[in-house]
Amino acid sequence: MRFLLTTFLSALILFLWGGLTLAVIPWHSAVLHGVRNEAAVLKTLKEQAVNAGVYSIPIEHKNYTATSPFAMVIYRPGGLGMPAGAIMAVSFATYWLASIVAALLLPRKEGLSYTRRVLFFLGLGIFTSLTAHITNWTWSGYSAGYTFMAIFDLLVGWLLAGLFLARFLPSGVSTK
C-alpha cells in the first residue's frame, strides 16, 4: 500500500509540474510557432489530409535533402477527441504508471544513499530525453529550442519526483 501511495504522490508531483510548465511558465509558447494564415493552412489540411494522423512532407525519404523544406504535421480534423478532463486523467494515469515503473527499476540494495537514489531517477529522465527528445530533434526536425525546453521540463519533473521517491521508497525492501 505504501508503494502505491508513494508512486501516486510522485505522479501528482509530475502532473502538477507539467501543469505549471504549460499554464504558468511561458517557455512552451516561446518555442512553438504559429503560421501566418491559420485558416488557409487548416483549409488545405482539410482538403489534403483527410484522415487523422501524422503527416510528413515530403513523404519519400529519397526526397529529403539538407536544404529542402520539410514539415511534420499532427492533424486531427475532429479535434483531440477527448474533453480536457479526460486528457488530464490519461495524463495523470501515465505519470502514475511511469512512477511505478521507475520505482520498480530502483536498485533494491541496502546502503544506496539518498543522493544516489535521486540521481537514479534523474538518470531515467536523461535516458528518456536521449531516446525521445534528441531522437525527435535528429529525425523529425524538432527545433533546438523546443528540444532543450522539453528536456529541461522532463529533467526538472523527474528530479522533483526523484527527490520524493528517493525519500519515501526505502532501499532494500520489497514493493509488497
Short mmCIF file of N, CA and C in Angstrom, two decimals:
data_model
loop_
_atom_site.label_atom_id
_atom_site.label_comp_id
_atom_site.label_asym_id
_atom_site.label_seq_id
_atom_site.Cartn_x
_atom_site.Cartn_y
_atom_site.Cartn_z
N MET A 1 0.82 -1.20 0.00
CA MET A 1 0.00 0.00 0.00
C MET A 1 0.87 1.26 0.00
N ARG A 2 1.95 1.24 0.77
CA ARG A 2 2.85 2.40 0.81
C ARG A 2 3.46 2.65 -0.56
N PHE A 3 3.80 1.57 -1.25
CA PHE A 3 4.36 1.69 -2.60
C PHE A 3 3.39 2.41 -3.53
N LEU A 4 2.13 2.00 -3.53
CA LEU A 4 1.14 2.62 -4.41
C LEU A 4 0.89 4.08 -4.03
N LEU A 5 0.83 4.37 -2.75
CA LEU A 5 0.62 5.74 -2.31
C LEU A 5 1.82 6.61 -2.70
N THR A 6 3.02 6.10 -2.50
CA THR A 6 4.22 6.87 -2.84
C THR A 6 4.28 7.15 -4.34
N THR A 7 4.01 6.14 -5.16
CA THR A 7 4.04 6.36 -6.61
C THR A 7 2.89 7.25 -7.05
N PHE A 8 1.74 7.16 -6.39
CA PHE A 8 0.62 8.05 -6.69
C PHE A 8 1.01 9.51 -6.43
N LEU A 9 1.64 9.75 -5.29
CA LEU A 9 2.06 11.12 -4.95
C LEU A 9 3.18 11.60 -5.88
N SER A 10 4.04 10.70 -6.30
CA SER A 10 5.06 11.05 -7.28
C SER A 10 4.41 11.47 -8.60
N ALA A 11 3.37 10.73 -9.01
CA ALA A 11 2.63 11.08 -10.22
C ALA A 11 1.98 12.46 -10.07
N LEU A 12 1.48 12.74 -8.88
CA LEU A 12 0.89 14.05 -8.63
C LEU A 12 1.93 15.15 -8.78
N ILE A 13 3.14 14.92 -8.30
CA ILE A 13 4.22 15.90 -8.46
C ILE A 13 4.49 16.13 -9.94
N LEU A 14 4.62 15.05 -10.71
CA LEU A 14 4.87 15.18 -12.15
C LEU A 14 3.72 15.90 -12.85
N PHE A 15 2.49 15.56 -12.47
CA PHE A 15 1.30 16.17 -13.07
C PHE A 15 1.25 17.67 -12.77
N LEU A 16 1.49 18.03 -11.52
CA LEU A 16 1.46 19.45 -11.14
C LEU A 16 2.59 20.22 -11.81
N TRP A 17 3.77 19.61 -11.89
CA TRP A 17 4.88 20.26 -12.59
C TRP A 17 4.51 20.48 -14.06
N GLY A 18 3.93 19.46 -14.69
CA GLY A 18 3.51 19.60 -16.08
C GLY A 18 2.48 20.70 -16.27
N GLY A 19 1.52 20.78 -15.35
CA GLY A 19 0.53 21.85 -15.43
C GLY A 19 1.15 23.22 -15.24
N LEU A 20 2.09 23.31 -14.33
CA LEU A 20 2.78 24.58 -14.09
C LEU A 20 3.55 25.02 -15.33
N THR A 21 4.24 24.08 -15.96
CA THR A 21 5.04 24.45 -17.14
C THR A 21 4.16 24.80 -18.34
N LEU A 22 2.96 24.23 -18.42
CA LEU A 22 2.07 24.57 -19.53
C LEU A 22 1.28 25.84 -19.28
N ALA A 23 0.82 26.05 -18.06
CA ALA A 23 -0.09 27.15 -17.78
C ALA A 23 0.56 28.42 -17.25
N VAL A 24 1.69 28.29 -16.58
CA VAL A 24 2.27 29.45 -15.90
C VAL A 24 3.60 29.89 -16.52
N ILE A 25 4.50 28.94 -16.72
CA ILE A 25 5.82 29.28 -17.25
C ILE A 25 5.70 29.40 -18.77
N PRO A 26 6.12 30.50 -19.37
CA PRO A 26 5.85 30.75 -20.80
C PRO A 26 6.79 30.09 -21.80
N TRP A 27 7.57 29.07 -21.39
CA TRP A 27 8.56 28.58 -22.33
C TRP A 27 7.98 27.76 -23.48
N HIS A 28 6.82 27.14 -23.30
CA HIS A 28 6.21 26.41 -24.41
C HIS A 28 5.82 27.38 -25.52
N SER A 29 5.17 28.48 -25.15
CA SER A 29 4.77 29.46 -26.16
C SER A 29 5.97 30.15 -26.79
N ALA A 30 7.11 30.15 -26.11
CA ALA A 30 8.31 30.77 -26.67
C ALA A 30 8.96 29.92 -27.76
N VAL A 31 8.69 28.61 -27.77
CA VAL A 31 9.35 27.73 -28.75
C VAL A 31 8.39 27.13 -29.77
N LEU A 32 7.08 27.30 -29.58
CA LEU A 32 6.11 26.85 -30.57
C LEU A 32 5.71 28.04 -31.43
N HIS A 33 5.60 27.81 -32.72
CA HIS A 33 5.31 28.91 -33.64
C HIS A 33 3.98 28.68 -34.34
N GLY A 34 3.28 29.75 -34.60
CA GLY A 34 2.05 29.70 -35.37
C GLY A 34 2.37 29.99 -36.84
N VAL A 35 1.38 29.83 -37.67
CA VAL A 35 1.53 30.15 -39.09
C VAL A 35 0.83 31.48 -39.37
N ARG A 36 1.20 32.12 -40.47
CA ARG A 36 0.63 33.43 -40.76
C ARG A 36 -0.87 33.39 -41.00
N ASN A 37 -1.34 32.43 -41.76
CA ASN A 37 -2.75 32.37 -42.07
C ASN A 37 -3.29 31.00 -41.66
N GLU A 38 -3.65 30.91 -40.40
CA GLU A 38 -4.10 29.64 -39.83
C GLU A 38 -5.30 29.05 -40.59
N ALA A 39 -6.24 29.91 -40.96
CA ALA A 39 -7.45 29.44 -41.66
C ALA A 39 -7.08 28.80 -43.00
N ALA A 40 -6.16 29.40 -43.73
CA ALA A 40 -5.76 28.85 -45.03
C ALA A 40 -5.03 27.52 -44.87
N VAL A 41 -4.18 27.42 -43.86
CA VAL A 41 -3.45 26.17 -43.62
C VAL A 41 -4.44 25.06 -43.22
N LEU A 42 -5.38 25.37 -42.34
CA LEU A 42 -6.37 24.38 -41.92
C LEU A 42 -7.26 23.97 -43.10
N LYS A 43 -7.60 24.91 -43.97
CA LYS A 43 -8.40 24.59 -45.16
C LYS A 43 -7.63 23.63 -46.05
N THR A 44 -6.36 23.88 -46.26
CA THR A 44 -5.52 22.99 -47.07
C THR A 44 -5.42 21.62 -46.43
N LEU A 45 -5.23 21.56 -45.12
CA LEU A 45 -5.16 20.27 -44.43
C LEU A 45 -6.47 19.50 -44.58
N LYS A 46 -7.60 20.19 -44.44
CA LYS A 46 -8.90 19.52 -44.60
C LYS A 46 -9.03 18.93 -46.00
N GLU A 47 -8.50 19.63 -47.00
CA GLU A 47 -8.58 19.15 -48.39
C GLU A 47 -7.59 18.03 -48.67
N GLN A 48 -6.39 18.12 -48.12
CA GLN A 48 -5.31 17.22 -48.48
C GLN A 48 -5.07 16.06 -47.50
N ALA A 49 -5.36 16.30 -46.23
CA ALA A 49 -5.11 15.28 -45.20
C ALA A 49 -6.47 14.86 -44.64
N VAL A 50 -7.09 13.93 -45.32
CA VAL A 50 -8.46 13.56 -45.00
C VAL A 50 -8.58 12.89 -43.63
N ASN A 51 -7.64 12.05 -43.30
CA ASN A 51 -7.71 11.28 -42.05
C ASN A 51 -6.81 11.88 -40.98
N ALA A 52 -7.16 11.60 -39.73
CA ALA A 52 -6.30 12.00 -38.62
C ALA A 52 -5.00 11.21 -38.72
N GLY A 53 -3.90 11.85 -38.37
CA GLY A 53 -2.63 11.15 -38.40
C GLY A 53 -1.45 12.10 -38.36
N VAL A 54 -0.27 11.52 -38.52
CA VAL A 54 0.97 12.29 -38.58
C VAL A 54 1.40 12.29 -40.04
N TYR A 55 1.61 13.47 -40.57
CA TYR A 55 1.96 13.64 -41.98
C TYR A 55 3.38 14.17 -42.09
N SER A 56 4.11 13.67 -43.08
CA SER A 56 5.47 14.11 -43.36
C SER A 56 5.51 14.65 -44.78
N ILE A 57 6.13 15.82 -44.93
CA ILE A 57 6.28 16.44 -46.24
C ILE A 57 7.76 16.77 -46.42
N PRO A 58 8.46 16.15 -47.37
CA PRO A 58 7.99 15.12 -48.29
C PRO A 58 7.85 13.77 -47.58
N ILE A 59 7.05 12.89 -48.14
CA ILE A 59 6.84 11.58 -47.54
C ILE A 59 7.93 10.61 -47.94
N GLU A 60 8.48 10.73 -49.11
CA GLU A 60 9.53 9.83 -49.60
C GLU A 60 10.88 10.25 -49.02
N HIS A 61 11.53 9.34 -48.32
CA HIS A 61 12.84 9.65 -47.73
C HIS A 61 13.86 10.01 -48.79
N LYS A 62 13.72 9.45 -49.98
CA LYS A 62 14.69 9.77 -51.04
C LYS A 62 14.59 11.23 -51.47
N ASN A 63 13.49 11.90 -51.13
CA ASN A 63 13.31 13.31 -51.50
C ASN A 63 13.83 14.27 -50.44
N TYR A 64 14.30 13.74 -49.30
CA TYR A 64 14.85 14.61 -48.26
C TYR A 64 16.21 15.14 -48.72
N THR A 65 16.41 16.41 -48.54
CA THR A 65 17.74 16.98 -48.73
C THR A 65 18.02 17.87 -47.52
N ALA A 66 19.27 18.26 -47.39
CA ALA A 66 19.64 19.10 -46.24
C ALA A 66 19.03 20.49 -46.32
N THR A 67 18.63 20.93 -47.51
CA THR A 67 18.16 22.31 -47.66
C THR A 67 16.72 22.44 -48.14
N SER A 68 16.05 21.34 -48.47
CA SER A 68 14.67 21.46 -48.96
C SER A 68 13.71 21.62 -47.80
N PRO A 69 12.54 22.26 -48.05
CA PRO A 69 11.55 22.41 -46.99
C PRO A 69 11.10 21.04 -46.47
N PHE A 70 10.79 21.00 -45.20
CA PHE A 70 10.38 19.76 -44.54
C PHE A 70 9.32 20.12 -43.51
N ALA A 71 8.32 19.27 -43.35
CA ALA A 71 7.30 19.51 -42.34
C ALA A 71 6.79 18.19 -41.78
N MET A 72 6.51 18.21 -40.49
CA MET A 72 5.79 17.12 -39.82
C MET A 72 4.55 17.78 -39.23
N VAL A 73 3.40 17.22 -39.52
CA VAL A 73 2.14 17.79 -39.06
C VAL A 73 1.33 16.71 -38.37
N ILE A 74 0.87 17.00 -37.17
CA ILE A 74 -0.08 16.13 -36.48
C ILE A 74 -1.45 16.74 -36.76
N TYR A 75 -2.28 16.00 -37.46
CA TYR A 75 -3.57 16.54 -37.88
C TYR A 75 -4.71 15.72 -37.29
N ARG A 76 -5.60 16.40 -36.61
CA ARG A 76 -6.79 15.78 -36.02
C ARG A 76 -8.00 16.59 -36.48
N PRO A 77 -8.64 16.21 -37.59
CA PRO A 77 -9.74 17.02 -38.12
C PRO A 77 -10.91 17.19 -37.15
N GLY A 78 -11.10 16.25 -36.24
CA GLY A 78 -12.19 16.34 -35.27
C GLY A 78 -11.75 16.82 -33.91
N GLY A 79 -10.57 17.39 -33.81
CA GLY A 79 -10.04 17.81 -32.52
C GLY A 79 -9.33 16.66 -31.83
N LEU A 80 -8.98 16.82 -30.59
CA LEU A 80 -8.25 15.78 -29.87
C LEU A 80 -9.10 14.57 -29.55
N GLY A 81 -10.41 14.71 -29.59
CA GLY A 81 -11.29 13.57 -29.39
C GLY A 81 -11.61 13.28 -27.94
N MET A 82 -11.05 14.04 -27.02
CA MET A 82 -11.32 13.86 -25.59
C MET A 82 -11.50 15.23 -24.96
N PRO A 83 -12.42 15.33 -24.02
CA PRO A 83 -12.53 16.59 -23.28
C PRO A 83 -11.30 16.79 -22.40
N ALA A 84 -11.09 18.02 -21.98
CA ALA A 84 -9.90 18.36 -21.19
C ALA A 84 -9.76 17.50 -19.94
N GLY A 85 -10.86 17.20 -19.28
CA GLY A 85 -10.80 16.37 -18.07
C GLY A 85 -10.28 14.97 -18.36
N ALA A 86 -10.70 14.39 -19.48
CA ALA A 86 -10.23 13.06 -19.86
C ALA A 86 -8.75 13.09 -20.22
N ILE A 87 -8.33 14.14 -20.89
CA ILE A 87 -6.91 14.29 -21.23
C ILE A 87 -6.07 14.36 -19.95
N MET A 88 -6.55 15.12 -18.97
CA MET A 88 -5.83 15.23 -17.71
C MET A 88 -5.80 13.89 -16.97
N ALA A 89 -6.91 13.15 -17.01
CA ALA A 89 -6.96 11.84 -16.34
C ALA A 89 -5.98 10.86 -16.99
N VAL A 90 -5.94 10.83 -18.31
CA VAL A 90 -5.00 9.95 -19.02
C VAL A 90 -3.56 10.38 -18.71
N SER A 91 -3.33 11.69 -18.70
CA SER A 91 -2.00 12.20 -18.38
C SER A 91 -1.57 11.77 -16.98
N PHE A 92 -2.46 11.92 -16.00
CA PHE A 92 -2.13 11.52 -14.64
C PHE A 92 -1.86 10.02 -14.56
N ALA A 93 -2.70 9.23 -15.20
CA ALA A 93 -2.52 7.77 -15.19
C ALA A 93 -1.17 7.39 -15.81
N THR A 94 -0.79 8.10 -16.85
CA THR A 94 0.51 7.86 -17.49
C THR A 94 1.65 8.17 -16.53
N TYR A 95 1.54 9.30 -15.83
CA TYR A 95 2.57 9.65 -14.84
C TYR A 95 2.62 8.61 -13.71
N TRP A 96 1.48 8.12 -13.30
CA TRP A 96 1.45 7.12 -12.23
C TRP A 96 2.12 5.83 -12.70
N LEU A 97 1.78 5.40 -13.89
CA LEU A 97 2.41 4.19 -14.44
C LEU A 97 3.92 4.39 -14.57
N ALA A 98 4.34 5.55 -15.05
CA ALA A 98 5.77 5.84 -15.16
C ALA A 98 6.44 5.82 -13.78
N SER A 99 5.77 6.37 -12.78
CA SER A 99 6.32 6.37 -11.42
C SER A 99 6.44 4.96 -10.88
N ILE A 100 5.45 4.12 -11.16
CA ILE A 100 5.51 2.72 -10.73
C ILE A 100 6.69 2.01 -11.39
N VAL A 101 6.83 2.19 -12.70
CA VAL A 101 7.94 1.54 -13.42
C VAL A 101 9.27 2.05 -12.89
N ALA A 102 9.40 3.37 -12.72
CA ALA A 102 10.65 3.94 -12.21
C ALA A 102 10.97 3.38 -10.82
N ALA A 103 9.95 3.31 -9.96
CA ALA A 103 10.17 2.78 -8.61
C ALA A 103 10.57 1.31 -8.64
N LEU A 104 9.98 0.55 -9.54
CA LEU A 104 10.34 -0.87 -9.66
C LEU A 104 11.76 -1.06 -10.19
N LEU A 105 12.23 -0.10 -10.99
CA LEU A 105 13.58 -0.19 -11.53
C LEU A 105 14.65 0.24 -10.53
N LEU A 106 14.25 0.97 -9.50
CA LEU A 106 15.21 1.42 -8.49
C LEU A 106 15.94 0.23 -7.89
N PRO A 107 17.27 0.25 -7.92
CA PRO A 107 18.01 -0.87 -7.32
C PRO A 107 17.60 -1.08 -5.87
N ARG A 108 17.34 -2.32 -5.50
CA ARG A 108 16.86 -2.66 -4.16
C ARG A 108 18.00 -3.20 -3.29
N LYS A 109 19.03 -2.42 -3.16
CA LYS A 109 20.11 -2.88 -2.30
C LYS A 109 20.27 -1.94 -1.12
N GLU A 110 20.64 -2.49 -0.01
CA GLU A 110 20.84 -1.71 1.21
C GLU A 110 22.00 -0.74 1.02
N GLY A 111 21.90 0.38 1.68
CA GLY A 111 23.02 1.31 1.73
C GLY A 111 23.13 2.26 0.55
N LEU A 112 22.19 2.22 -0.39
CA LEU A 112 22.22 3.15 -1.51
C LEU A 112 21.82 4.52 -0.96
N SER A 113 22.70 5.49 -1.07
CA SER A 113 22.46 6.80 -0.45
C SER A 113 21.27 7.51 -1.11
N TYR A 114 20.72 8.46 -0.37
CA TYR A 114 19.61 9.27 -0.87
C TYR A 114 20.02 9.96 -2.17
N THR A 115 21.21 10.55 -2.19
CA THR A 115 21.68 11.26 -3.37
C THR A 115 21.78 10.34 -4.58
N ARG A 116 22.31 9.15 -4.38
CA ARG A 116 22.42 8.19 -5.49
C ARG A 116 21.04 7.73 -5.97
N ARG A 117 20.10 7.64 -5.04
CA ARG A 117 18.74 7.26 -5.42
C ARG A 117 18.09 8.38 -6.24
N VAL A 118 18.28 9.63 -5.84
CA VAL A 118 17.76 10.77 -6.61
C VAL A 118 18.41 10.78 -7.99
N LEU A 119 19.73 10.57 -8.04
CA LEU A 119 20.43 10.55 -9.32
C LEU A 119 19.94 9.42 -10.22
N PHE A 120 19.52 8.31 -9.63
CA PHE A 120 18.95 7.22 -10.42
C PHE A 120 17.71 7.71 -11.17
N PHE A 121 16.80 8.39 -10.47
CA PHE A 121 15.57 8.89 -11.11
C PHE A 121 15.89 9.98 -12.13
N LEU A 122 16.83 10.85 -11.81
CA LEU A 122 17.26 11.86 -12.78
C LEU A 122 17.85 11.18 -14.01
N GLY A 123 18.59 10.09 -13.80
CA GLY A 123 19.14 9.32 -14.91
C GLY A 123 18.06 8.76 -15.83
N LEU A 124 16.93 8.37 -15.25
CA LEU A 124 15.81 7.92 -16.09
C LEU A 124 15.30 9.06 -16.96
N GLY A 125 15.29 10.26 -16.42
CA GLY A 125 14.91 11.43 -17.22
C GLY A 125 15.90 11.70 -18.34
N ILE A 126 17.18 11.54 -18.05
CA ILE A 126 18.21 11.72 -19.09
C ILE A 126 18.05 10.65 -20.17
N PHE A 127 17.85 9.40 -19.76
CA PHE A 127 17.63 8.30 -20.71
C PHE A 127 16.43 8.60 -21.61
N THR A 128 15.33 9.03 -21.00
CA THR A 128 14.13 9.34 -21.77
C THR A 128 14.38 10.49 -22.74
N SER A 129 15.11 11.49 -22.30
CA SER A 129 15.43 12.62 -23.18
C SER A 129 16.24 12.18 -24.39
N LEU A 130 17.22 11.32 -24.15
CA LEU A 130 18.04 10.85 -25.26
C LEU A 130 17.24 10.02 -26.25
N THR A 131 16.38 9.15 -25.74
CA THR A 131 15.65 8.23 -26.62
C THR A 131 14.41 8.85 -27.24
N ALA A 132 13.91 9.94 -26.69
CA ALA A 132 12.72 10.57 -27.25
C ALA A 132 13.02 11.95 -27.83
N HIS A 133 13.41 12.89 -27.00
CA HIS A 133 13.57 14.27 -27.46
C HIS A 133 14.74 14.46 -28.42
N ILE A 134 15.88 13.88 -28.12
CA ILE A 134 17.02 14.01 -29.04
C ILE A 134 16.73 13.27 -30.35
N THR A 135 16.06 12.13 -30.26
CA THR A 135 15.68 11.40 -31.46
C THR A 135 14.72 12.22 -32.31
N ASN A 136 13.75 12.88 -31.69
CA ASN A 136 12.83 13.74 -32.45
C ASN A 136 13.56 14.91 -33.09
N TRP A 137 14.52 15.48 -32.40
CA TRP A 137 15.32 16.58 -32.96
C TRP A 137 16.11 16.08 -34.17
N THR A 138 16.70 14.90 -34.04
CA THR A 138 17.53 14.36 -35.10
C THR A 138 16.72 13.96 -36.33
N TRP A 139 15.67 13.16 -36.12
CA TRP A 139 14.96 12.56 -37.25
C TRP A 139 13.74 13.34 -37.72
N SER A 140 13.12 14.11 -36.83
CA SER A 140 11.87 14.78 -37.20
C SER A 140 12.00 16.29 -37.29
N GLY A 141 13.19 16.81 -37.07
CA GLY A 141 13.41 18.23 -37.26
C GLY A 141 12.88 19.13 -36.18
N TYR A 142 12.61 18.59 -34.98
CA TYR A 142 12.18 19.46 -33.89
C TYR A 142 13.25 20.51 -33.68
N SER A 143 12.83 21.73 -33.41
CA SER A 143 13.81 22.81 -33.24
C SER A 143 14.67 22.57 -31.99
N ALA A 144 15.85 23.15 -32.00
CA ALA A 144 16.74 23.03 -30.84
C ALA A 144 16.09 23.66 -29.62
N GLY A 145 15.42 24.80 -29.80
CA GLY A 145 14.75 25.46 -28.68
C GLY A 145 13.67 24.59 -28.07
N TYR A 146 12.83 23.98 -28.91
CA TYR A 146 11.79 23.09 -28.41
C TYR A 146 12.41 21.89 -27.70
N THR A 147 13.44 21.32 -28.32
CA THR A 147 14.09 20.14 -27.76
C THR A 147 14.70 20.43 -26.40
N PHE A 148 15.42 21.53 -26.27
CA PHE A 148 16.03 21.88 -25.00
C PHE A 148 14.97 22.18 -23.94
N MET A 149 13.88 22.85 -24.33
CA MET A 149 12.79 23.12 -23.40
C MET A 149 12.18 21.81 -22.91
N ALA A 150 11.92 20.88 -23.83
CA ALA A 150 11.31 19.60 -23.47
C ALA A 150 12.22 18.79 -22.55
N ILE A 151 13.52 18.81 -22.84
CA ILE A 151 14.48 18.09 -21.99
C ILE A 151 14.52 18.71 -20.60
N PHE A 152 14.64 20.02 -20.53
CA PHE A 152 14.69 20.70 -19.24
C PHE A 152 13.42 20.42 -18.44
N ASP A 153 12.27 20.51 -19.11
CA ASP A 153 10.98 20.24 -18.47
C ASP A 153 10.95 18.83 -17.90
N LEU A 154 11.38 17.86 -18.69
CA LEU A 154 11.39 16.46 -18.26
C LEU A 154 12.36 16.24 -17.09
N LEU A 155 13.55 16.81 -17.19
CA LEU A 155 14.55 16.61 -16.14
C LEU A 155 14.13 17.22 -14.82
N VAL A 156 13.56 18.41 -14.85
CA VAL A 156 13.09 19.02 -13.61
C VAL A 156 11.96 18.19 -13.01
N GLY A 157 11.04 17.74 -13.84
CA GLY A 157 9.94 16.91 -13.35
C GLY A 157 10.45 15.65 -12.67
N TRP A 158 11.41 14.94 -13.32
CA TRP A 158 11.92 13.70 -12.73
C TRP A 158 12.85 13.96 -11.55
N LEU A 159 13.49 15.13 -11.52
CA LEU A 159 14.27 15.48 -10.33
C LEU A 159 13.33 15.67 -9.14
N LEU A 160 12.24 16.39 -9.35
CA LEU A 160 11.28 16.61 -8.26
C LEU A 160 10.65 15.28 -7.82
N ALA A 161 10.23 14.48 -8.78
CA ALA A 161 9.65 13.18 -8.44
C ALA A 161 10.70 12.29 -7.77
N GLY A 162 11.94 12.36 -8.25
CA GLY A 162 13.02 11.56 -7.69
C GLY A 162 13.35 11.95 -6.26
N LEU A 163 13.31 13.24 -5.96
CA LEU A 163 13.53 13.68 -4.58
C LEU A 163 12.50 13.05 -3.66
N PHE A 164 11.26 12.99 -4.12
CA PHE A 164 10.18 12.40 -3.32
C PHE A 164 10.32 10.88 -3.25
N LEU A 165 10.48 10.24 -4.40
CA LEU A 165 10.56 8.78 -4.43
C LEU A 165 11.77 8.28 -3.63
N ALA A 166 12.91 8.95 -3.77
CA ALA A 166 14.11 8.52 -3.06
C ALA A 166 13.92 8.62 -1.55
N ARG A 167 13.11 9.56 -1.12
CA ARG A 167 12.87 9.74 0.31
C ARG A 167 11.89 8.70 0.86
N PHE A 168 10.85 8.40 0.10
CA PHE A 168 9.77 7.57 0.66
C PHE A 168 9.73 6.13 0.16
N LEU A 169 10.60 5.78 -0.75
CA LEU A 169 10.74 4.36 -1.14
C LEU A 169 12.04 3.87 -0.53
N PRO A 170 11.97 3.22 0.61
CA PRO A 170 13.20 2.78 1.26
C PRO A 170 13.92 1.71 0.42
N SER A 171 15.23 1.75 0.45
CA SER A 171 16.01 0.75 -0.28
C SER A 171 15.98 -0.57 0.51
N GLY A 172 16.17 -1.63 -0.22
CA GLY A 172 16.28 -2.93 0.42
C GLY A 172 14.98 -3.54 0.86
N VAL A 173 13.85 -2.98 0.41
CA VAL A 173 12.56 -3.55 0.77
C VAL A 173 11.81 -3.96 -0.48
N SER A 174 10.91 -4.88 -0.34
CA SER A 174 10.11 -5.28 -1.48
C SER A 174 9.01 -4.27 -1.70
N THR A 175 8.34 -4.38 -2.86
CA THR A 175 7.26 -3.46 -3.18
C THR A 175 5.92 -3.95 -2.67
N LYS A 176 5.89 -5.03 -1.89
CA LYS A 176 4.62 -5.59 -1.39
C LYS A 176 4.21 -4.94 -0.09
#
